[in-house]
XYZ file of C-alpha atoms in Angstrom:
429
model
C -17.343 -88.145 -62.153
C -17.495 -84.383 -61.736
C -16.973 -82.490 -58.486
C -18.551 -79.162 -57.635
C -17.958 -76.626 -54.885
C -20.428 -76.583 -52.020
C -20.241 -72.779 -52.247
C -21.659 -73.158 -55.780
C -19.486 -70.441 -57.296
C -16.684 -72.338 -59.030
C -16.369 -74.517 -62.143
C -16.899 -78.250 -61.885
C -13.739 -80.362 -62.063
C -12.734 -84.001 -62.489
C -11.205 -86.088 -59.697
C -7.577 -85.267 -60.492
C -8.205 -81.510 -60.533
C -10.133 -81.671 -57.261
C -7.264 -83.587 -55.639
C -4.613 -81.173 -56.902
C -6.607 -78.056 -56.012
C -7.762 -79.327 -52.619
C -10.123 -76.405 -52.074
C -12.289 -74.822 -54.770
C -11.479 -71.236 -55.881
C -14.593 -69.977 -54.087
C -13.260 -71.504 -50.841
C -15.865 -74.269 -50.960
C -15.283 -77.966 -50.393
C -15.510 -80.235 -53.415
C -18.369 -82.718 -53.457
C -19.222 -85.502 -55.937
C -21.958 -84.599 -58.405
C -23.719 -87.885 -57.708
C -23.378 -90.993 -55.547
C -24.594 -94.189 -57.206
C -25.536 -97.011 -54.796
C -23.678 -100.286 -55.197
C -25.717 -103.338 -56.232
C -27.407 -105.244 -53.421
C -25.381 -108.307 -54.399
C -22.221 -106.488 -53.280
C -23.446 -106.366 -49.674
C -24.967 -109.845 -49.821
C -21.574 -111.320 -50.795
C -19.238 -108.899 -49.018
C -17.842 -111.556 -46.668
C -16.449 -113.360 -49.722
C -14.500 -110.327 -50.962
C -11.038 -109.245 -49.851
C -10.456 -105.687 -48.658
C -8.857 -104.508 -51.905
C -11.836 -105.709 -53.945
C -14.276 -104.069 -51.513
C -12.346 -100.792 -51.670
C -12.055 -100.876 -55.463
C -15.792 -101.387 -55.983
C -16.563 -98.593 -53.503
C -14.132 -95.961 -54.794
C -14.076 -96.519 -58.558
C -17.075 -94.290 -59.313
C -15.416 -91.395 -57.477
C -12.109 -91.774 -59.334
C -13.730 -92.338 -62.724
C -11.310 -92.937 -65.581
C -8.646 -90.669 -64.081
C -6.619 -93.667 -62.887
C -6.612 -96.941 -64.890
C -8.115 -99.971 -63.147
C -4.824 -101.842 -62.842
C -3.093 -98.796 -61.338
C -5.973 -98.069 -58.950
C -5.932 -101.660 -57.701
C -2.157 -101.395 -57.265
C -2.584 -98.210 -55.209
C -5.259 -99.831 -53.036
C -3.154 -102.952 -52.476
C -0.311 -100.756 -51.244
C -2.544 -98.534 -49.103
C -4.484 -101.368 -47.449
C -1.499 -103.453 -46.421
C -2.537 -103.838 -42.770
C -5.535 -105.111 -40.787
C -8.783 -103.415 -39.690
C -10.152 -105.809 -37.040
C -13.389 -105.484 -35.097
C -12.580 -106.504 -31.503
C -15.391 -107.606 -29.196
C -15.631 -105.444 -26.048
C -19.054 -106.292 -24.655
C -21.850 -108.599 -25.822
C -23.236 -106.085 -28.324
C -20.314 -103.672 -28.609
C -17.166 -103.980 -30.670
C -14.378 -101.588 -31.516
C -13.034 -101.144 -35.028
C -9.266 -100.797 -34.647
C -7.907 -98.338 -37.199
C -4.391 -98.028 -35.793
C -2.481 -100.862 -37.422
C -0.867 -98.687 -40.106
C 2.579 -97.062 -40.152
C 1.701 -94.066 -37.930
C -0.874 -95.971 -35.847
C -3.813 -93.680 -36.644
C -6.877 -93.980 -38.872
C -5.590 -91.234 -41.140
C -2.935 -93.535 -42.607
C -5.354 -94.832 -45.251
C -6.489 -91.446 -46.531
C -3.000 -89.939 -46.428
C -1.429 -92.881 -48.254
C -4.206 -93.003 -50.851
C -3.951 -89.293 -51.552
C -0.145 -89.392 -51.741
C -0.197 -92.199 -54.300
C -2.934 -90.537 -56.363
C -1.074 -87.231 -56.359
C 2.155 -89.011 -57.267
C 0.380 -90.644 -60.212
C -1.146 -87.370 -61.421
C 2.242 -85.646 -61.099
C 4.258 -88.469 -62.704
C 5.039 -86.653 -65.955
C 5.158 -83.108 -64.610
C 8.180 -81.011 -63.701
C 6.002 -78.782 -61.542
C 6.203 -79.063 -57.785
C 3.043 -79.322 -55.714
C 3.077 -78.030 -52.130
C 0.807 -79.965 -49.793
C -0.257 -77.545 -47.073
C -1.964 -79.166 -44.108
C -3.141 -78.251 -40.608
C -3.161 -80.890 -37.892
C -4.690 -81.227 -34.448
C -2.715 -84.417 -33.847
C -2.637 -87.470 -36.071
C -3.129 -85.901 -39.515
C 0.395 -84.466 -39.506
C 2.155 -87.756 -38.862
C 0.010 -89.678 -41.330
C 0.516 -87.094 -44.080
C 4.253 -86.814 -43.405
C 4.671 -90.574 -43.609
C 2.371 -90.961 -46.614
C 4.096 -88.288 -48.693
C 7.676 -88.891 -47.556
C 9.892 -88.967 -50.617
C 7.042 -88.582 -53.148
C 8.531 -87.035 -56.286
C 7.536 -83.450 -57.024
C 5.680 -82.940 -53.743
C 6.721 -80.746 -50.803
C 4.743 -81.027 -47.552
C 4.231 -78.168 -45.088
C 2.462 -79.089 -41.846
C 1.035 -76.517 -39.418
C 0.394 -77.655 -35.853
C -0.483 -75.793 -32.612
C 2.412 -75.611 -30.195
C 1.922 -77.540 -26.965
C -1.408 -79.009 -28.091
C -0.348 -82.311 -29.662
C 1.141 -85.253 -27.790
C 4.909 -85.785 -27.751
C 4.686 -88.851 -29.978
C 2.377 -87.094 -32.450
C 4.840 -84.206 -32.587
C 7.795 -86.519 -33.190
C 5.966 -88.203 -36.074
C 5.570 -84.948 -37.961
C 8.814 -83.140 -37.025
C 11.516 -85.801 -37.422
C 11.287 -87.114 -40.985
C 13.071 -84.368 -42.916
C 13.444 -84.751 -46.707
C 10.393 -83.107 -48.318
C 8.544 -82.611 -44.985
C 8.582 -79.289 -43.052
C 6.744 -78.661 -39.770
C 5.610 -75.154 -38.799
C 4.812 -74.771 -35.090
C 1.999 -72.241 -34.676
C 1.428 -70.070 -31.613
C -2.312 -70.761 -31.397
C -4.922 -73.519 -31.636
C -5.860 -75.909 -34.439
C -8.549 -73.586 -35.790
C -5.862 -70.916 -36.306
C -3.790 -73.417 -38.289
C -6.773 -74.468 -40.391
C -7.774 -70.862 -41.109
C -4.232 -70.018 -42.267
C -4.267 -72.971 -44.642
C -7.611 -71.952 -46.144
C -6.436 -68.338 -46.489
C -3.267 -69.387 -48.293
C -5.274 -71.329 -50.890
C -7.053 -68.127 -51.897
C -4.053 -65.795 -51.719
C -3.111 -65.130 -55.341
C 0.228 -63.642 -54.274
C 1.071 -67.241 -53.292
C -0.937 -69.300 -55.766
C 0.372 -67.332 -58.753
C 3.792 -68.766 -57.902
C 3.054 -72.095 -56.205
C 0.590 -74.942 -56.737
C -0.981 -75.576 -53.347
C -3.177 -78.462 -52.271
C -4.399 -79.719 -48.909
C -4.093 -83.130 -47.256
C -6.666 -82.402 -44.576
C -9.984 -84.198 -44.916
C -11.177 -81.214 -46.934
C -9.320 -82.916 -49.819
C -11.527 -85.537 -51.458
C -8.650 -88.027 -51.827
C -8.033 -87.850 -48.063
C -11.704 -87.880 -47.156
C -13.431 -90.447 -49.389
C -11.197 -93.518 -48.710
C -12.326 -93.402 -45.087
C -15.606 -94.959 -46.227
C -13.666 -98.243 -46.562
C -13.567 -98.654 -42.769
C -17.314 -99.001 -42.452
C -17.481 -101.573 -45.232
C -14.637 -103.580 -43.658
C -16.469 -103.538 -40.321
C -19.748 -104.662 -41.888
C -17.967 -107.576 -43.555
C -16.892 -108.792 -40.110
C -20.120 -108.315 -38.139
C -22.720 -108.858 -40.864
C -23.982 -112.079 -39.297
C -24.628 -110.592 -35.841
C -28.286 -110.247 -36.785
C -28.765 -106.821 -35.220
C -29.124 -103.280 -36.481
C -25.759 -101.530 -36.669
C -24.828 -98.261 -34.977
C -21.450 -96.630 -35.608
C -20.052 -94.231 -33.018
C -17.270 -92.110 -34.474
C -14.950 -89.887 -32.391
C -15.377 -86.633 -34.325
C -13.252 -83.515 -34.692
C -13.296 -82.229 -38.254
C -16.100 -84.735 -39.038
C -14.409 -86.206 -42.134
C -14.477 -89.800 -40.869
C -18.154 -89.888 -39.955
C -18.995 -88.021 -43.150
C -17.280 -90.757 -45.170
C -19.307 -93.311 -43.223
C -22.496 -91.607 -44.348
C -21.238 -91.833 -47.948
C -20.868 -95.593 -47.376
C -24.485 -95.593 -46.196
C -25.504 -93.768 -49.395
C -23.728 -96.531 -51.313
C -26.105 -98.988 -49.655
C -24.377 -99.970 -46.402
C -27.129 -100.933 -43.923
C -26.515 -98.660 -40.938
C -29.276 -97.723 -38.497
C -27.558 -94.731 -36.906
C -24.374 -92.694 -36.916
C -23.279 -91.194 -33.623
C -20.830 -88.307 -33.621
C -19.035 -88.510 -30.275
C -17.201 -85.312 -29.389
C -15.283 -83.812 -26.515
C -16.260 -80.417 -25.074
C -15.881 -78.881 -28.528
C -19.595 -79.367 -29.069
C -20.560 -77.184 -32.048
C -22.482 -79.977 -33.801
C -24.092 -81.213 -30.565
C -25.501 -77.737 -29.995
C -26.587 -77.492 -33.635
C -28.707 -80.642 -33.360
C -30.433 -79.180 -30.310
C -31.076 -75.694 -31.716
C -30.718 -75.978 -35.532
C -28.305 -73.022 -35.288
C -24.706 -73.560 -36.362
C -22.643 -71.492 -33.939
C -18.925 -72.434 -33.994
C -16.776 -71.318 -31.081
C -12.998 -71.277 -30.517
C -11.702 -74.753 -29.763
C -10.806 -75.817 -26.224
C -7.832 -78.037 -25.336
C -8.654 -81.543 -24.077
C -6.929 -84.902 -23.546
C -8.568 -86.048 -26.819
C -6.701 -83.393 -28.760
C -7.307 -84.726 -32.276
C -10.923 -83.646 -31.774
C -10.138 -80.144 -30.523
C -11.921 -78.463 -33.425
C -14.342 -75.602 -32.943
C -15.523 -75.252 -36.549
C -15.497 -78.675 -38.234
C -14.934 -78.273 -41.969
C -16.730 -81.409 -43.093
C -20.057 -80.771 -41.421
C -21.236 -78.884 -44.500
C -20.698 -82.104 -46.470
C -22.846 -83.993 -43.959
C -25.597 -81.406 -44.345
C -25.401 -81.843 -48.115
C -25.638 -85.647 -47.797
C -28.978 -85.065 -46.066
C -29.998 -82.379 -48.616
C -29.922 -79.762 -45.838
C -33.020 -81.380 -44.340
C -32.597 -80.872 -40.594
C -35.254 -83.407 -39.567
C -33.870 -86.087 -41.887
C -30.398 -85.465 -40.471
C -31.639 -85.850 -36.894
C -33.386 -89.140 -37.724
C -30.190 -91.012 -38.554
C -27.433 -88.853 -37.062
C -26.869 -88.126 -33.372
C -24.161 -86.225 -31.507
C -23.066 -86.229 -27.871
C -20.386 -84.349 -25.972
C -18.182 -85.596 -23.099
C -15.586 -83.877 -20.934
C -12.160 -85.114 -19.819
C -13.490 -86.469 -16.509
C -16.080 -88.616 -18.301
C -13.441 -89.721 -20.802
C -11.048 -90.937 -18.114
C -13.892 -92.626 -16.224
C -14.832 -94.555 -19.380
C -11.206 -95.559 -20.011
C -11.020 -96.953 -16.475
C -14.353 -98.785 -16.777
C -13.437 -100.487 -20.048
C -10.011 -101.490 -18.745
C -11.350 -102.717 -15.411
C -14.186 -104.777 -16.896
C -12.584 -106.087 -20.107
C -8.822 -105.524 -19.901
C -8.992 -103.522 -23.144
C -6.987 -100.287 -23.316
C -8.643 -97.459 -25.214
C -7.135 -94.127 -26.133
C -9.137 -91.027 -25.077
C -10.805 -90.742 -28.495
C -11.952 -94.361 -28.502
C -13.301 -93.944 -24.977
C -15.447 -91.039 -26.169
C -16.693 -93.228 -29.013
C -17.698 -95.855 -26.424
C -19.506 -93.224 -24.370
C -21.435 -92.135 -27.462
C -22.743 -95.681 -27.950
C -23.788 -95.921 -24.309
C -25.555 -92.566 -24.494
C -27.402 -93.460 -27.695
C -28.303 -97.084 -26.896
C -27.928 -97.646 -23.125
C -29.708 -101.020 -23.232
C -27.570 -102.471 -26.013
C -30.493 -103.284 -28.301
C -28.376 -102.757 -31.435
C -24.873 -103.874 -32.321
C -22.647 -100.878 -31.672
C -19.205 -100.286 -33.102
C -17.018 -97.479 -31.833
C -13.958 -96.503 -33.832
C -10.598 -96.748 -32.079
C -8.911 -94.133 -34.206
C -5.408 -94.175 -32.724
C -3.219 -96.545 -30.747
C -3.165 -95.749 -27.002
C 0.600 -95.185 -27.228
C -0.102 -91.976 -29.158
C -1.435 -90.566 -25.869
C 0.988 -92.382 -23.605
C 1.048 -90.014 -20.605
C -2.741 -89.762 -20.375
C -3.329 -93.492 -20.835
C -0.662 -94.697 -18.406
C -1.575 -92.138 -15.749
C -5.315 -92.783 -16.040
C -5.090 -96.583 -16.032
C -2.010 -96.942 -13.823
C -0.488 -99.340 -16.310
C 2.346 -99.494 -18.824
C 1.749 -99.445 -22.566
C 4.234 -101.334 -24.712
C 5.880 -99.106 -27.316
C 5.231 -100.561 -30.809
C 8.008 -100.666 -33.397
C 6.365 -97.911 -35.475
C 6.768 -95.509 -32.563
C 10.218 -96.692 -31.466
C 11.513 -95.550 -34.864
C 10.769 -91.889 -34.135
C 10.618 -91.430 -30.366
C 14.336 -90.673 -29.925
C 14.772 -88.607 -33.083
C 15.419 -84.878 -32.866
C 12.440 -82.588 -33.346
C 12.866 -79.993 -36.103
C 10.214 -77.316 -36.497
C 9.943 -73.653 -37.466
C 7.929 -71.435 -35.069
C 5.454 -68.966 -36.596
C 2.838 -66.738 -34.961
C 0.662 -65.560 -37.828
C -0.359 -65.778 -41.460
C 2.272 -63.368 -42.758
C 5.033 -65.641 -41.519
C 3.423 -68.617 -43.267
C 3.235 -66.580 -46.451
C 6.896 -65.535 -46.183
C 7.906 -69.148 -45.727
C 5.915 -70.385 -48.726
C 7.311 -67.677 -50.998
C 10.916 -67.975 -49.782
């Protein structure tokens, strides 16, 4: 399998090189040269396969012969060591819980998969790789946990000061070892732009090997397609068309879902559910892509004004705007609507959603108000990750899981920076 840059001005590379580089030299995202559908028999018999077998069959074409089969299965067994249940909410609506991993966010799978792949590729090298990543919330904790102690890898995480929850901040600032947190005076888009700039700054890259663990990295992005296959395995016999509603910020998760569809997964519609950062919503209405600075919301992991992965989604639909609109929808909701949905779900079902999951629920209701299809919204993080908002909105108490208790009382350690030059000084120090 070869990967090429979506800017079409860089050499093609194999999986390992794309993982290590993160971003192509022309600043483009890497994309697989082809996507070969899985045999129909795979989907016909999916309920008889365990999650590791499903994941192996789905990912092996993208890895190629870069990792031996036995090692790849070993990596997947380690990565997928927790559950991904679909929980019934209403008659024709379920939620896919993606928060049962070590940092209680959906990004655990991609971060752990990438860390183990990078560790394998770096196993015989004396060279250090610096993983440089921007986070709007959960990415930082998942990457920090996934890469903690990985030989030959240093992790530098940029996050916007005051714009992640206290628990999210503790998860990325308290681990130490090979993990460093840089607290940026700005918003997530500032963090992401600094990361992209550093990748192309030869005064840095001539001295350090940089890679990214954001969803721009194929090893972080592609494993997210597993979620949609795991969900289908559980609800295959519902006998209805399937609609996935995905809380969307950088659009990596929903993009991976569309890859699963290209592999043959029978999905009627993908719904990108966003907060007031509505760049893609506006694009689908006007066909003009007009990113704007991100706005802070209670669903902070989606506070992204210029989602990196949307160009991959456009490529998956061959840049055909009408084809995209036929099977991809996007809706935007504000904080008031989010809290109202959280209250409704809790009042009527007793289920506690986090703000992102609530927006996913709203997207289903907007797209299919009569419940004609079977809708699944992704619950991308445990409600405890947004404790203040959830408890205040629902007037209830959320039990603190053991994963969170481990970090909540640890001391935060971060380095404040206010611009690119300070990031550069740090990396070269």
